[in-house]
Coordinates of C-alpha atoms and ligand atoms in Angstrom, one line a residue:
M1 CA 0.4 0.2 -0.2
S2 CA 1.0 3.5 -0.5
G3 CA 1.4 5.0 2.7
L4 CA 2.6 4.6 6.3
V5 CA 1.8 1.4 7.7
L6 CA 2.6 0.4 10.9
S7 CA 2.3 -3.2 12.3
E8 CA 2.4 -4.1 15.7
V9 CA 4.4 -1.8 16.8
R10 CA 5.9 -1.7 20.4
K11 CA 8.1 0.2 22.5
H12 CA 9.1 -0.7 26.2
F13 CA 11.3 1.2 28.1
G14 CA 12.0 -1.9 30.8
P15 CA 8.6 -2.7 32.6
V16 CA 7.2 0.7 30.9
H17 CA 4.8 -0.6 28.0
A18 CA 4.6 2.6 25.9
V19 CA 3.5 1.4 23.3
E20 CA 1.7 -2.3 22.7
D21 CA 0.9 -3.6 19.5
V22 CA -0.2 -0.3 17.2
S23 CA -1.0 -1.8 13.4
L24 CA -2.3 1.2 11.8
S25 CA -2.4 2.3 7.9
V26 CA -2.2 6.1 6.7
P27 CA -3.1 6.3 3.2
N28 CA -0.9 9.2 1.6
G29 CA -2.4 13.0 1.8
T30 CA -4.4 11.6 5.5
F31 CA -4.3 14.2 8.1
V32 CA -3.8 12.0 11.6
C33 CA -4.3 13.4 15.1
M34 CA -3.1 10.6 17.8
L35 CA -4.8 11.3 20.4
G36 CA -4.9 10.5 23.9
P37 CA -4.4 11.5 27.8
S38 CA -0.9 12.1 29.2
G39 CA 1.0 9.3 29.1
C40 CA -0.7 6.8 26.8
G41 CA 2.1 6.8 24.6
K42 CA 1.3 9.0 21.9
T43 CA 4.4 10.9 21.9
T44 CA 6.2 7.2 21.7
L45 CA 4.8 6.8 18.6
L46 CA 5.3 9.8 16.9
R47 CA 8.8 9.4 17.6
M48 CA 9.2 6.0 16.8
I49 CA 7.4 7.2 13.0
A50 CA 10.1 9.7 13.2
G51 CA 13.2 7.5 13.9
L52 CA 13.9 9.1 17.1
E53 CA 13.3 6.1 19.1
E54 CA 13.9 2.2 17.8
P55 CA 11.1 0.1 18.2
T56 CA 11.5 -2.9 20.3
G57 CA 8.9 -4.8 18.1
G58 CA 7.3 -4.2 14.8
S59 CA 8.0 -2.6 11.7
I60 CA 6.8 0.4 9.8
L61 CA 6.1 0.3 6.0
L62 CA 6.4 4.1 3.9
D63 CA 5.2 3.6 0.4
G64 CA 6.1 -0.2 0.4
R65 CA 9.1 0.2 1.8
D66 CA 10.4 -1.3 5.4
I67 CA 11.9 2.1 6.6
T68 CA 12.0 0.6 10.7
A69 CA 16.2 0.6 10.5
V70 CA 16.2 3.8 8.7
P71 CA 17.3 6.9 10.3
T72 CA 15.8 10.0 10.5
H73 CA 17.3 12.1 8.4
R74 CA 16.9 9.3 5.6
R75 CA 13.1 9.2 6.3
E76 CA 12.3 12.3 3.8
L77 CA 10.5 13.8 7.2
G78 CA 9.2 17.5 8.0
M79 CA 8.9 17.7 11.8
V80 CA 7.9 20.6 14.2
F81 CA 8.0 18.9 17.6
Q82 CA 7.9 21.4 20.6
S83 CA 12.0 20.5 21.4
L84 CA 12.9 21.4 18.0
A85 CA 13.5 25.2 18.6
L86 CA 13.8 27.7 15.5
F87 CA 17.6 28.1 15.5
P88 CA 18.2 32.0 17.5
H89 CA 20.9 33.0 15.5
L90 CA 19.3 33.2 12.5
D91 CA 16.7 35.1 10.5
V92 CA 13.4 33.8 9.6
T93 CA 14.7 33.2 5.7
G94 CA 17.3 31.1 7.6
N95 CA 15.8 29.1 9.3
I96 CA 13.7 28.5 6.5
A97 CA 16.5 28.1 4.2
Y98 CA 18.3 25.8 6.3
A99 CA 17.7 22.1 5.3
M100 CA 17.7 23.3 1.9
T101 CA 21.7 25.0 2.3
I102 CA 22.9 21.5 3.9
R103 CA 21.2 19.7 1.0
G104 CA 23.2 22.0 -1.5
V105 CA 20.3 23.7 -3.3
G106 CA 21.3 26.3 -5.4
T107 CA 20.8 30.5 -4.2
A108 CA 18.3 31.4 -6.7
E109 CA 16.3 28.2 -6.0
K110 CA 16.2 28.8 -2.6
K111 CA 15.3 32.1 -2.0
R112 CA 12.4 31.4 -4.9
R113 CA 11.2 28.3 -2.4
V114 CA 11.7 30.5 0.6
G115 CA 8.7 33.7 -1.3
E116 CA 6.8 30.7 -1.1
L117 CA 6.8 29.2 1.3
L118 CA 6.3 32.5 3.7
E119 CA 3.2 33.3 1.3
M120 CA 2.2 29.6 2.4
V121 CA 2.2 30.5 5.6
H122 CA 1.0 34.3 5.6
M123 CA 4.6 35.5 6.8
A124 CA 5.6 37.4 3.0
G125 CA 7.6 39.7 4.1
Y126 CA 8.8 38.7 7.5
G127 CA 12.1 36.9 5.5
D128 CA 14.8 39.6 7.5
R129 CA 12.8 40.0 10.8
S130 CA 14.8 38.3 13.2
V131 CA 13.5 35.1 15.4
A132 CA 13.3 36.7 18.4
Q133 CA 10.6 39.6 17.7
L134 CA 7.6 37.2 16.3
S135 CA 4.8 36.3 18.1
G136 CA 3.8 32.6 19.1
G137 CA 1.7 32.2 16.0
Q138 CA 4.4 33.2 13.9
R139 CA 7.4 31.6 15.2
Q140 CA 4.9 28.4 14.6
R141 CA 4.5 29.1 11.2
V142 CA 8.3 29.7 10.6
A143 CA 8.7 26.1 11.9
I144 CA 6.1 24.7 9.9
A145 CA 7.6 26.5 6.9
R146 CA 10.9 25.0 8.0
A147 CA 9.6 21.7 8.6
L148 CA 7.9 22.0 4.6
A149 CA 10.6 22.8 2.8
V150 CA 12.0 19.9 1.4
Q151 CA 8.7 18.9 0.5
P152 CA 9.0 16.0 2.6
K153 CA 6.5 13.0 2.3
L154 CA 5.3 12.6 6.1
F155 CA 5.1 15.7 8.3
L156 CA 5.3 15.1 11.4
L157 CA 4.2 17.3 14.5
D158 CA 3.7 16.9 18.4
E159 CA 1.7 19.4 20.1
P160 CA 2.6 22.0 17.6
L161 CA 0.0 24.9 19.2
S162 CA -0.3 23.9 22.5
A163 CA 2.1 26.7 23.3
L164 CA -0.4 29.3 21.7
D165 CA -3.4 31.3 23.3
A166 CA -6.7 29.7 23.0
K167 CA -8.2 31.7 19.8
L168 CA -4.3 31.5 17.7
R169 CA -4.7 28.2 18.0
E170 CA -8.1 27.7 16.5
A171 CA -7.5 30.0 13.3
M172 CA -4.2 28.2 13.3
Q173 CA -5.6 25.3 13.3
V174 CA -7.8 26.0 10.1
E175 CA -4.6 27.2 9.0
L176 CA -2.9 24.0 9.3
R177 CA -5.5 21.6 8.0
Q178 CA -6.1 24.2 5.1
L179 CA -2.5 24.3 4.0
Q180 CA -2.3 20.2 4.3
E181 CA -5.3 20.1 1.9
R182 CA -3.6 22.0 -0.6
L183 CA -0.1 20.1 0.1
G184 CA -1.8 16.4 0.2
I185 CA 1.1 16.3 2.2
T186 CA 0.2 12.7 5.0
T187 CA 0.3 14.8 8.3
I188 CA 0.4 13.0 11.7
V189 CA -0.2 15.4 14.7
V190 CA -0.2 14.5 18.2
T191 CA -2.4 16.5 20.4
H192 CA -4.4 16.0 23.7
D193 CA -7.1 18.7 22.8
Q194 CA -10.0 16.7 21.2
R195 CA -11.6 19.6 19.4
E196 CA -7.9 20.9 17.2
A197 CA -7.8 16.6 16.7
M198 CA -11.7 17.1 15.4
T199 CA -11.0 20.3 13.2
M200 CA -8.2 18.9 11.6
A201 CA -8.3 15.2 10.9
D202 CA -9.5 12.8 8.5
Q203 CA -8.9 10.4 11.0
V204 CA -8.6 10.5 14.8
V205 CA -6.5 7.8 16.4
V206 CA -7.8 7.6 20.1
M207 CA -4.9 6.0 22.4
G208 CA -5.1 4.8 25.9
G209 CA -2.0 2.5 27.9
G210 CA 0.1 2.7 25.4
R211 CA -2.9 1.0 22.4
I212 CA -5.2 2.3 19.8
R213 CA -8.5 2.5 21.3
Q214 CA -10.5 3.4 18.5
A215 CA -8.9 4.5 14.7
A216 CA -12.0 6.5 13.0
S217 CA -13.3 10.1 11.0
P218 CA -13.8 12.2 13.9
V219 CA -18.0 11.9 13.1
E220 CA -17.7 8.0 13.2
I221 CA -15.6 8.3 16.8
Y222 CA -18.0 10.6 18.3
R223 CA -21.1 9.0 17.0
H224 CA -20.3 6.0 17.4
P225 CA -16.9 5.6 20.3
A226 CA -15.8 1.9 20.0
D227 CA -16.2 1.9 24.3
A228 CA -16.5 3.7 27.4
F229 CA -13.2 5.6 27.4
V230 CA -13.3 6.6 23.6
A231 CA -17.1 8.2 24.4
D232 CA -15.5 9.5 27.7
F233 CA -12.3 11.4 26.1
I234 CA -14.3 13.0 23.1
G235 CA -16.4 15.4 24.2
S236 CA -18.6 14.4 27.2
T237 CA -20.8 11.8 27.1
N238 CA -23.4 10.6 30.1
L239 CA -22.7 6.8 30.9
I240 CA -25.7 5.4 32.0
P241 CA -25.5 2.3 33.5
L242 CA -27.6 -0.8 32.5
A243 CA -29.5 -3.4 33.4
V244 CA -32.4 -5.7 32.4
E245 CA -35.5 -6.6 34.2
N246 CA -38.3 -9.3 32.5
G247 CA -35.8 -9.1 29.7
T248 CA -35.8 -5.7 28.9
A249 CA -33.0 -3.0 29.1
T250 CA -33.5 -0.6 32.2
A251 CA -31.6 2.4 34.3
F252 CA -32.2 3.7 37.1
G253 CA -35.2 1.2 37.6
K254 CA -37.0 2.5 34.7
P255 CA -37.6 0.8 31.6
L256 CA -35.7 2.3 27.9
P257 CA -38.2 1.5 25.1
G258 CA -36.3 1.1 21.7
I259 CA -33.1 0.1 24.2
A260 CA -31.8 -4.0 23.3
A261 CA -31.7 -6.1 26.7
P262 CA -27.3 -5.6 27.2
A263 CA -26.1 -8.6 26.6
R264 CA -23.2 -9.0 29.6
D265 CA -22.7 -6.7 32.6
G266 CA -21.2 -3.9 33.1
Q267 CA -22.2 -2.2 29.7
M268 CA -23.7 1.0 29.9
L269 CA -25.3 4.0 27.7
S270 CA -23.4 6.4 26.1
V271 CA -25.4 9.8 25.2
R272 CA -24.3 13.1 25.0
P273 CA -25.1 16.2 26.3
E274 CA -27.0 17.2 23.5
D275 CA -29.2 14.3 22.6
I276 CA -30.1 14.2 26.4
I277 CA -33.7 15.9 26.1
L278 CA -35.6 18.1 29.0
A279 CA -39.4 17.4 29.8
P280 CA -41.7 18.5 32.7
A281 CA -41.3 16.3 36.0
G282 CA -43.3 13.4 35.4
E283 CA -42.9 13.4 31.4
G284 CA -40.1 11.9 29.7
A285 CA -38.6 8.3 30.4
L286 CA -36.4 9.1 33.8
T287 CA -36.8 11.7 36.7
G288 CA -34.0 13.5 38.4
T289 CA -33.4 16.6 40.4
V290 CA -31.1 19.2 38.6
A291 CA -28.0 19.8 40.8
F292 CA -26.5 22.9 38.9
V293 CA -26.9 24.9 36.2
R294 CA -24.5 26.1 33.7
D295 CA -25.7 28.8 31.4
L296 CA -23.2 29.7 28.0
G297 CA -24.8 31.5 26.3
A298 CA -25.1 29.6 23.2
T299 CA -26.4 26.8 25.2
I300 CA -27.5 25.9 28.7
E301 CA -26.3 22.5 30.6
T302 CA -28.4 21.4 33.4
F303 CA -26.8 18.9 35.9
I304 CA -29.1 16.1 37.2
D305 CA -28.4 13.6 39.9
I306 CA -30.2 10.4 39.3
G307 CA -29.6 7.0 41.0
G308 CA -27.0 8.5 42.7
H309 CA -25.2 9.4 39.4
R310 CA -24.9 12.7 37.7
L311 CA -26.0 13.4 34.2
V312 CA -25.7 16.8 31.9
A313 CA -28.0 17.9 29.6
A314 CA -27.2 20.6 27.3
S315 CA -29.9 22.4 25.9
S316 CA -30.4 25.6 23.5
P317 CA -31.5 28.6 25.4
R318 CA -34.7 28.9 23.2
D319 CA -36.3 25.2 23.7
R320 CA -35.3 24.6 27.5
P321 CA -37.9 24.0 29.8
A322 CA -37.7 26.6 33.1
V323 CA -36.4 24.5 35.8
N324 CA -34.1 25.5 38.8
V325 CA -31.3 24.3 41.2
G326 CA -33.5 21.9 43.7
D327 CA -36.5 21.5 40.9
E328 CA -37.3 17.7 39.4
T329 CA -37.2 16.9 35.9
G330 CA -38.5 14.4 33.7
L331 CA -35.7 13.3 30.7
S332 CA -35.6 11.5 27.8
F333 CA -33.6 10.4 24.8
H334 CA -33.8 8.6 21.4
A335 CA -32.9 5.3 21.2
G336 CA -30.4 5.9 18.1
N337 CA -28.7 8.7 19.8
A338 CA -27.7 6.0 22.5
V339 CA -24.3 4.2 21.8
V340 CA -23.9 0.8 24.3
V341 CA -21.1 0.8 25.5
T342 CA -18.4 -1.6 27.5
A343 CA -16.4 -0.3 30.1
Ligands
ATP1 P1 1.6 13.4 27.2 O1 0.5 13.8 26.4 O2 2.1 13.7 28.8 O3 3.2 13.9 26.0 P2 2.4 10.6 25.7 O4 0.7 10.1 25.5 O5 2.8 11.1 24.6 O6 2.0 11.6 27.0 P3 4.6 9.3 26.3 O7 5.9 10.7 26.3 O8 4.8 8.4 24.9 O9 3.2 9.5 26.1 O10 4.8 8.5 27.3 C1 4.2 7.1 27.5 C2 4.9 6.0 28.5 O11 6.3 5.9 28.3 C3 5.3 7.3 30.0 O12 4.7 6.5 30.7 C4 6.2 7.3 30.0 O13 6.7 7.5 31.4 C5 6.9 6.2 29.3 N1 7.9 6.8 28.5 C6 8.2 7.7 27.4 N2 9.7 8.3 27.1 C7 10.2 7.4 27.9 C8 11.8 6.7 28.4 N3 12.4 7.5 27.9 N4 12.0 6.0 29.4 C9 11.2 5.6 30.6 N5 9.6 5.7 29.8 C10 9.6 6.4 29.0

């Protein structure tokens, strides 16, 4: 297959199994975001793809060629890692042209390429600036241009936007995605920000405990999470414990029409906050007590205590019944919006 193929890649640091049997196919031109809680192994996996870490086992293929033992500088990569800062003694042009200089690219060609790259990252006219005089976002753009200067086969980024403030980060996410689409370059970004992953990725890889928990499109992951871990990690969700009474699925002792009886113990329903519908007390499938209300302007979150659990409903201010802290409220959801997950 053309693209990147990981087969049963493992990395053990002594007793720590940082990455365990990861297999993944990334077709050329795909934008992948690797996502997961701190310590789940995403940086270690990226470093193995980059050749900065040697796998304990498994293989890495790029366009059909086994690159598991190929050194980093022969892998045709562009990298933006937090630890790979810009060269402070070079100006913007010097930074971007660096890899081309090493490869002996001619002066005229270098100048043309730098101009093109500066244009691409919206920094035309900044070539002579010292990198010390740039804002965080501009520095990030220069790092991206520098990494793309040698037209890599694979573009690897580790938390590239995490140092930026929220507004700039969101703008850069869109820019990075548009740039990647224009260049058609296979890109792998490590992030712990699920909104970032959903903004940019064709394919989201959710990792937990060194393993891939699910690899799919953002929408697939959001709507059909593979398990409770993924459901809880991507967006927020309500995990409602399921039980069976007389062959029917129940929650908190109430029957749930349209939900199949759980086949095993420990199964739960994942229902997104925006799929919970509030109803007057006594109506709706379930009844609980309002514990807290958070009015975020665009949505109102209602936290509801029910059978020792706390659920959250996110409603539009226009169609939310007027319920306050301490009130009883009904709540329901469409069976089609609930996913049965296992812990
Ligand atoms: P974060 O989001 O915090 O950066 P991560 O998902 O990128 O986390 P990794 O940095 O890949 O996680 O680390 C995975 C596991 O491997 C952790 O338990 C970490 O402590 C361990 N680890 C990483 N590098 C080494 C190393 N060089 N030596 C020993 N253990 C390591």
